[in-house]
Amino acid sequence: LSHAGGTEFFRDVSWALLGRYRGGSAKVAVASSAGMGMVSGSAVSNVLTTGPLTIPAMIREGYSRRTAGAVEAVASTGGSVTPPIMGTAAFLMASFAGVGYGEVLVAAAIPAGLFFLGLFVHIDAHAAAVGMRGADPATLPRLRSVLRTGWPHFAALGLLSGLLFTDLPEARIPFLVAAALLILAAYRRRLHLPRLLLDLGMTIGQIIGIMAGVGLVLGGLSATGVALSLASDLVGLVGDNVLLLLVAGAVTCFLLGMGLTVSAAYVLLAIVLVPGLLSLGVDLFAAHLFVIYWASASYLTPPVALAAFAASGISGARPWDTAVEATRLASVKYLLPFAFVLNPALVAQAGSGQVFLAVILAVVGVPALALALGASRPWWERLFLGAGGLLLLLPPGWFTGVGVALLGVVILRHRVRRASTLAA
């Protein structure tokens, strides 16, 4: 997909759809980085691929260098948790959890959508606060012409997702889709075969190196019985308190993510941490996705923050400032794993009615959280928005009404203030 022109296609589609709106360059960065990030799976390489195009555009529109780099870093990291590929994490999760690949995609779709919704709200609120405007529509690419030339890239992702729900063997489907895309790219003369083969060799070499190193560790843990004792010791340490175990697990995922890729950290923690979570009744999909989300947090959070530091090299901002800003923009990402562990409906592990209700409430709660943790506003608004957003992410109950009431107070206050301003 990348070598067939996917990078340029996702960028041009994003500009055609979002470039005319306020903060459009940042929204383009989010959409294009999500599109390529879910294919590449590497936050750093995605920053270095799309960042030279999106970061200067954001700076020209009025974003500070620090914010421009942070937006690109956060969006690139989000690609590693976005179906259908998730940077090989989806395939690994299907193998470790013993479930179908299609089930992994369904479970991961809702949290990924909520993460990008929170990021979009952050960006839009910032653009509104500083009075930004979108680009001139006359300077943007035409959506029809972009789709006319680049439709195979959308078709490939659609074909991959669609075939997973057929009777074909799941292990064979990605190869069939990739073969079809390569044949079409070669026919249209949009394929540089030597560069493709070089990148394929490098990617396979990296995967073999990662899996060999992790395999030695896992083999030692399994052969000695340490893996099971680590999980039981962790549970024994925190008792039956799921929240304490989640906090301990988040810290462990974050620390391992500093020195390993997301895939490598996930493989290690899937055998050490996930059994402990499952023993306390945590949903299977929620436990595995919790590990993946927190393993990728180190790409944004100081002191490592590799994706943020790579983006700062392009934007010209101070690396530490970019990492701090990226942590703020990704604040929803740190809270979502706790939400879908406590509310499995957010990973589609409930009845269709429960899932629908959970998604509706989350679509309201996540923007509230983003606004509470985003642009400057009175402390009581932050408190009401944050508390209300968190309550809406929990399983429905009496506290859902409390959350709705808290958000209603903030909305009513703004409507009254706007009416008085218009009257004046």
Coordinates of C-alpha atoms in Angstrom, one line a residue:
L1 CA 0.0 0.0 0.0
S2 CA 2.8 2.4 0.9
H3 CA 4.9 1.7 -2.2
A4 CA 1.9 1.8 -4.5
G5 CA 1.4 5.5 -3.6
G6 CA -0.7 5.2 -0.4
T7 CA 1.2 8.1 1.4
E8 CA 0.4 10.7 -1.3
F9 CA -3.2 9.4 -1.6
F10 CA -4.1 9.6 2.1
R11 CA -2.5 13.1 2.2
D12 CA -4.4 14.4 -0.8
V13 CA -7.8 12.9 0.4
S14 CA -7.3 14.5 3.8
W15 CA -6.6 17.9 2.2
A16 CA -9.6 17.6 0.0
L17 CA -11.9 16.7 2.8
L18 CA -10.6 18.8 5.7
G19 CA -8.4 21.5 4.4
R20 CA -11.1 24.1 4.1
Y21 CA -12.1 24.0 7.9
R22 CA -10.5 25.9 10.7
G23 CA -7.3 24.2 11.9
G24 CA -7.5 22.2 8.6
S25 CA -3.8 21.6 8.3
A26 CA -3.7 19.9 11.7
K27 CA -6.8 17.8 10.9
V28 CA -5.1 16.8 7.6
A29 CA -2.1 15.7 9.6
V30 CA -4.3 13.6 11.9
A31 CA -6.2 11.9 9.0
S32 CA -3.2 11.3 6.8
S33 CA -1.0 10.0 9.7
A34 CA -3.7 7.7 10.9
G35 CA -4.1 6.3 7.4
M36 CA -0.4 5.6 7.0
G37 CA 0.3 4.8 10.6
M38 CA -2.1 1.9 10.7
V39 CA -0.2 0.5 7.7
S40 CA 3.4 1.1 8.9
G41 CA 2.8 0.6 12.6
S42 CA 5.9 2.6 13.4
A43 CA 5.2 6.0 15.0
V44 CA 8.7 7.3 14.4
S45 CA 8.9 6.3 10.7
N46 CA 5.5 7.7 10.1
V47 CA 6.5 11.0 11.6
L48 CA 9.5 11.1 9.3
T49 CA 7.4 10.1 6.3
T50 CA 4.4 12.5 6.6
G51 CA 5.8 15.1 9.0
P52 CA 8.0 17.0 6.5
L53 CA 4.7 17.7 4.6
T54 CA 2.2 18.3 7.4
I55 CA 4.3 20.1 10.1
P56 CA 5.4 23.0 7.9
A57 CA 1.8 23.4 6.7
M58 CA 0.6 23.6 10.3
I59 CA 3.2 26.2 11.1
R60 CA 2.2 28.3 8.1
E61 CA -1.4 28.2 9.2
G62 CA -0.5 29.6 12.6
Y63 CA 0.2 26.7 14.9
S64 CA 3.3 27.0 17.1
R65 CA 6.2 24.8 16.2
R66 CA 5.7 22.9 19.5
T67 CA 2.0 22.2 18.8
A68 CA 2.6 21.3 15.1
G69 CA 5.2 18.7 16.1
A70 CA 3.0 17.3 18.9
V71 CA 0.0 16.9 16.6
E72 CA 2.0 14.9 14.1
A73 CA 3.5 12.7 16.8
V74 CA 0.2 11.9 18.5
A75 CA -1.5 11.2 15.2
S76 CA 1.3 8.9 14.1
T77 CA 1.2 7.0 17.3
G78 CA -2.5 6.5 17.0
G79 CA -2.0 4.6 13.8
S80 CA -0.5 1.7 15.8
V81 CA -3.9 1.1 17.5
T82 CA -6.1 1.6 14.5
P83 CA -7.5 -1.4 12.5
P84 CA -7.2 -3.1 10.2
I85 CA -3.4 -3.6 10.6
M86 CA -2.3 -1.8 13.8
G87 CA 1.4 -2.3 12.9
T88 CA 1.2 -6.2 13.2
A89 CA -0.3 -5.9 16.7
A90 CA -3.7 -7.1 15.4
F91 CA -2.1 -10.3 14.0
L92 CA -0.2 -10.9 17.2
M93 CA -3.2 -10.3 19.3
A94 CA -5.3 -12.7 17.3
S95 CA -2.6 -15.3 17.8
F96 CA -2.1 -14.8 21.6
A97 CA -5.7 -14.4 22.4
G98 CA -6.7 -17.4 20.3
V99 CA -9.5 -15.5 18.5
G100 CA -10.3 -14.6 14.9
Y101 CA -8.5 -11.7 13.3
G102 CA -11.9 -10.2 12.3
E103 CA -12.9 -10.2 16.0
V104 CA -9.8 -8.2 16.9
L105 CA -10.7 -5.6 14.2
V106 CA -14.2 -5.2 15.6
A107 CA -13.0 -4.9 19.2
A108 CA -10.3 -2.3 18.3
A109 CA -12.4 -0.1 16.1
I110 CA -14.4 1.7 18.7
P111 CA -11.5 2.8 21.0
A112 CA -9.5 3.9 18.0
G113 CA -12.3 6.0 16.7
L114 CA -12.8 7.6 20.2
F115 CA -9.0 8.4 20.4
F116 CA -9.0 10.3 17.1
L117 CA -12.3 12.0 18.1
G118 CA -10.6 13.3 21.2
L119 CA -7.6 14.5 19.2
F120 CA -9.9 16.3 16.7
V121 CA -11.7 18.1 19.4
H122 CA -8.4 19.2 20.9
I123 CA -7.3 20.6 17.6
D124 CA -10.6 22.3 16.7
A125 CA -10.9 24.0 20.2
H126 CA -7.4 25.3 19.8
A127 CA -8.1 26.6 16.3
A128 CA -11.3 28.3 17.5
A129 CA -9.5 29.9 20.4
V130 CA -6.9 31.6 18.3
G131 CA -9.3 32.4 15.4
M132 CA -7.8 30.2 12.7
R133 CA -9.4 29.8 9.3
G134 CA -9.2 27.0 6.7
A135 CA -7.3 27.1 3.5
D136 CA -8.8 28.6 0.3
P137 CA -10.8 25.8 -1.4
A138 CA -9.4 26.8 -4.8
T139 CA -5.9 25.8 -3.6
L140 CA -7.0 22.3 -2.4
P141 CA -7.0 19.1 -4.5
R142 CA -10.4 18.0 -5.9
L143 CA -11.7 15.0 -4.1
R144 CA -13.2 13.5 -7.3
S145 CA -9.9 13.6 -9.1
V146 CA -8.0 12.2 -6.1
L147 CA -10.4 9.3 -5.8
R148 CA -10.3 8.7 -9.6
T149 CA -6.6 8.0 -9.5
G150 CA -6.2 6.6 -6.0
W151 CA -9.3 4.4 -5.5
P152 CA -7.2 1.1 -5.3
H153 CA -5.8 2.2 -1.9
F154 CA -9.3 2.5 -0.4
A155 CA -10.3 -0.6 -2.2
A156 CA -7.4 -2.6 -0.8
L157 CA -8.4 -1.7 2.8
G158 CA -12.1 -2.4 2.1
L159 CA -11.2 -5.7 0.4
L160 CA -9.1 -6.7 3.4
S161 CA -11.8 -5.9 5.9
G162 CA -14.5 -7.5 3.8
L163 CA -12.8 -10.8 3.1
L164 CA -12.2 -11.3 6.8
F165 CA -15.9 -12.0 7.2
T166 CA -16.0 -14.7 4.5
D167 CA -15.1 -18.3 4.7
L168 CA -11.6 -17.8 3.3
P169 CA -8.7 -18.7 5.7
E170 CA -7.7 -15.6 7.6
A171 CA -4.0 -16.2 7.2
R172 CA -4.3 -16.2 3.4
I173 CA -6.4 -13.0 3.0
P174 CA -3.6 -10.3 3.5
F175 CA -1.5 -12.1 0.9
L176 CA -4.3 -12.1 -1.6
V177 CA -5.0 -8.4 -1.1
A178 CA -1.3 -7.4 -1.2
A179 CA -0.8 -9.4 -4.4
A180 CA -3.8 -7.7 -6.0
L181 CA -2.6 -4.3 -5.1
L182 CA 1.0 -5.0 -6.3
I183 CA -0.3 -6.3 -9.7
L184 CA -2.5 -3.2 -10.1
A185 CA 0.4 -0.9 -9.1
A186 CA 2.7 -2.6 -11.6
Y187 CA 0.1 -2.3 -14.3
R188 CA -0.3 1.4 -13.6
R189 CA 3.5 1.8 -13.5
R190 CA 3.5 3.1 -9.9
L191 CA 5.8 0.6 -8.4
H192 CA 9.6 0.8 -7.8
L193 CA 10.5 -2.9 -7.4
P194 CA 14.1 -2.6 -6.1
R195 CA 13.0 -0.1 -3.3
L196 CA 10.0 -2.4 -2.5
L197 CA 12.2 -5.5 -2.2
L198 CA 14.7 -3.6 0.0
D199 CA 12.0 -2.4 2.4
L200 CA 10.4 -5.8 2.5
G201 CA 13.8 -7.3 3.5
M202 CA 14.4 -4.7 6.1
T203 CA 10.9 -5.1 7.6
I204 CA 11.2 -8.9 7.7
G205 CA 14.6 -8.6 9.3
Q206 CA 13.3 -6.3 12.0
I207 CA 10.4 -8.6 12.7
I208 CA 12.6 -11.7 12.9
G209 CA 15.1 -9.8 15.2
I210 CA 12.3 -8.7 17.5
M211 CA 10.6 -12.0 17.7
A212 CA 13.9 -13.9 18.2
G213 CA 14.8 -11.6 21.1
V214 CA 11.4 -11.7 22.7
G215 CA 11.2 -15.5 22.0
L216 CA 14.3 -16.1 24.1
V217 CA 12.9 -14.1 27.0
L218 CA 9.5 -15.8 26.7
G219 CA 11.1 -19.2 26.4
G220 CA 13.1 -18.6 29.6
L221 CA 10.0 -17.3 31.5
S222 CA 7.9 -20.2 30.4
A223 CA 10.5 -23.0 30.9
T224 CA 11.3 -21.8 34.4
G225 CA 7.7 -21.1 35.4
V226 CA 8.5 -17.5 36.2
A227 CA 5.8 -16.2 33.8
L228 CA 3.0 -17.7 35.8
S229 CA 4.5 -16.7 39.1
L230 CA 4.9 -13.1 37.9
A231 CA 1.2 -12.9 37.1
S232 CA 0.2 -14.5 40.3
D233 CA 2.6 -12.3 42.4
L234 CA 1.2 -9.2 40.7
V235 CA -2.3 -10.2 41.6
G236 CA -1.3 -11.2 45.1
L237 CA 0.4 -7.8 45.5
V238 CA -2.7 -5.8 44.7
G239 CA -5.3 -8.2 45.9
D240 CA -8.7 -8.2 44.2
N241 CA -8.5 -4.6 43.3
V242 CA -8.8 -4.4 39.5
L243 CA -8.0 -0.6 39.5
L244 CA -4.7 -1.1 41.3
L245 CA -3.8 -3.9 39.0
L246 CA -4.6 -1.7 36.0
V247 CA -2.4 1.1 37.3
A248 CA 0.5 -1.3 38.0
G249 CA 0.0 -2.8 34.5
A250 CA 0.0 0.6 32.9
V251 CA 3.3 1.5 34.6
T252 CA 4.8 -1.8 33.5
C253 CA 3.6 -1.4 29.9
F254 CA 5.0 2.2 29.9
L255 CA 8.4 1.1 31.2
L256 CA 8.8 -1.8 28.8
G257 CA 7.6 0.4 25.9
M258 CA 10.6 2.7 26.5
G259 CA 13.0 0.0 25.3
L260 CA 10.9 -2.1 23.0
T261 CA 8.6 -1.6 20.0
V262 CA 4.9 -1.8 20.6
S263 CA 4.8 -5.3 19.1
A264 CA 7.7 -6.6 21.2
A265 CA 6.4 -5.0 24.4
Y266 CA 2.9 -6.5 23.7
V267 CA 4.3 -10.0 23.2
L268 CA 6.2 -9.9 26.4
L269 CA 3.3 -8.5 28.5
A270 CA 0.7 -10.8 26.9
I271 CA 2.3 -13.7 28.8
V272 CA 3.1 -11.8 32.0
L273 CA 0.4 -9.2 32.6
V274 CA -2.7 -10.4 30.7
P275 CA -3.2 -13.6 32.7
G276 CA -3.3 -11.5 35.9
L277 CA -6.0 -9.3 34.4
L278 CA -8.0 -12.2 33.2
S279 CA -7.9 -13.8 36.6
L280 CA -9.7 -10.8 38.0
G281 CA -12.5 -11.0 35.5
V282 CA -11.2 -8.5 32.9
D283 CA -12.6 -9.1 29.4
L284 CA -10.1 -10.9 27.1
F285 CA -10.1 -8.2 24.3
A286 CA -10.0 -5.4 26.8
A287 CA -7.0 -6.9 28.6
H288 CA -5.0 -7.3 25.4
L289 CA -5.9 -3.9 24.0
F290 CA -5.0 -2.3 27.4
V291 CA -1.5 -3.6 27.0
I292 CA -1.2 -2.4 23.4
Y293 CA -2.4 1.1 24.2
W294 CA -0.1 1.6 27.2
A295 CA 2.9 0.1 25.5
S296 CA 2.6 2.8 22.8
A297 CA 2.4 5.6 25.4
S298 CA 6.2 5.8 25.7
Y299 CA 6.4 7.1 22.2
L300 CA 4.8 10.4 23.4
T301 CA 5.6 10.6 27.1
P302 CA 8.9 12.0 28.4
P303 CA 11.7 11.0 29.1
V304 CA 11.8 8.8 25.9
A305 CA 9.1 10.2 23.6
L306 CA 10.8 9.0 20.4
A307 CA 7.9 10.1 18.1
A308 CA 7.7 13.6 19.7
F309 CA 11.5 14.0 19.6
A310 CA 11.5 13.0 15.9
A311 CA 8.7 15.6 15.2
S312 CA 10.6 18.3 17.0
G313 CA 13.5 17.8 14.6
I314 CA 11.2 18.7 11.8
S315 CA 9.4 21.5 13.5
G316 CA 12.4 23.2 15.1
A317 CA 10.8 23.2 18.5
R318 CA 12.5 22.0 21.7
P319 CA 12.1 18.3 22.0
W320 CA 11.0 18.3 25.7
D321 CA 8.4 21.0 25.0
T322 CA 7.0 19.0 22.1
A323 CA 6.8 15.9 24.2
V324 CA 4.9 17.7 27.0
E325 CA 2.5 19.1 24.4
A326 CA 2.0 15.7 22.8
T327 CA 1.3 14.2 26.3
R328 CA -1.5 16.8 26.8
L329 CA -3.0 16.2 23.3
A330 CA -3.0 12.5 23.9
S331 CA -4.6 12.7 27.3
V332 CA -7.7 10.8 26.1
K333 CA -5.5 7.9 25.0
Y334 CA -4.3 7.4 28.6
L335 CA -7.8 7.2 30.0
L336 CA -9.5 5.1 27.3
P337 CA -7.8 1.8 28.3
F338 CA -9.2 2.1 31.8
A339 CA -12.6 3.0 30.3
F340 CA -12.9 -0.1 28.1
V341 CA -11.6 -2.4 30.8
L342 CA -14.3 -1.2 33.1
N343 CA -16.9 -1.0 30.3
P344 CA -16.3 -3.9 27.8
A345 CA -19.1 -2.6 25.6
L346 CA -16.5 -0.1 24.3
V347 CA -14.6 -3.0 22.8
A348 CA -17.9 -4.5 21.4
Q349 CA -18.1 -7.2 24.0
A350 CA -21.7 -6.9 24.9
G351 CA -25.1 -7.0 23.3
S352 CA -25.8 -4.8 20.3
G353 CA -28.0 -2.5 22.4
Q354 CA -25.4 -2.1 25.1
V355 CA -22.7 -1.4 22.6
F356 CA -24.8 1.2 20.8
L357 CA -25.6 3.0 24.1
A358 CA -22.0 2.9 25.3
V359 CA -20.8 4.4 22.0
I360 CA -23.4 7.2 22.1
L361 CA -22.4 8.1 25.6
A362 CA -18.7 7.9 24.8
V363 CA -19.1 10.1 21.8
V364 CA -20.3 12.8 24.2
G365 CA -17.9 11.9 27.0
V366 CA -14.7 11.9 25.0
P367 CA -15.0 15.4 23.6
A368 CA -15.9 16.6 27.2
L369 CA -12.7 15.1 28.5
A370 CA -10.7 16.6 25.6
L371 CA -12.1 20.1 26.4
A372 CA -11.4 19.6 30.1
L373 CA -7.8 18.8 29.4
G374 CA -7.3 21.1 26.5
A375 CA -7.6 24.9 26.0
S376 CA -7.7 27.2 29.0
R377 CA -11.1 27.6 30.6
P378 CA -12.4 28.3 34.2
W379 CA -11.4 25.6 36.8
W380 CA -15.0 24.7 37.5
E381 CA -15.7 24.1 33.8
R382 CA -12.7 21.8 33.7
L383 CA -13.9 20.0 36.7
F384 CA -17.5 19.6 35.4
L385 CA -16.4 18.6 31.9
G386 CA -13.7 16.1 33.2
A387 CA -16.0 14.5 35.8
G388 CA -19.0 14.3 33.4
G389 CA -16.9 12.9 30.6
L390 CA -15.4 10.2 32.8
L391 CA -18.9 9.2 34.2
L392 CA -20.2 8.8 30.7
L393 CA -17.4 6.3 29.8
L394 CA -18.4 4.0 32.6
P395 CA -21.1 1.3 32.3
P396 CA -24.6 2.9 32.3
G397 CA -26.0 3.5 35.8
W398 CA -27.3 6.2 38.1
F399 CA -24.0 8.1 37.7
T400 CA -24.7 8.4 34.0
G401 CA -27.4 10.9 34.8
V402 CA -24.9 12.8 37.1
G403 CA -22.5 13.0 34.2
V404 CA -25.2 14.3 31.8
A405 CA -26.2 16.9 34.4
L406 CA -22.7 18.1 34.9
L407 CA -22.2 18.6 31.1
G408 CA -25.6 20.2 30.9
V409 CA -24.6 22.9 33.4
V410 CA -21.6 23.8 31.3
I411 CA -23.6 23.9 28.1
L412 CA -26.4 26.0 29.7
R413 CA -23.8 28.4 31.1
H414 CA -22.3 28.9 27.6
R415 CA -25.7 29.4 26.0
V416 CA -26.7 32.0 28.6
R417 CA -23.4 33.8 28.1
R418 CA -23.7 33.7 24.3
A419 CA -27.3 35.0 24.5
S420 CA -26.3 37.9 26.7
T421 CA -23.4 38.7 24.4
L422 CA -25.6 38.8 21.3
A423 CA -28.1 41.0 23.2
A424 CA -25.4 43.4 24.2

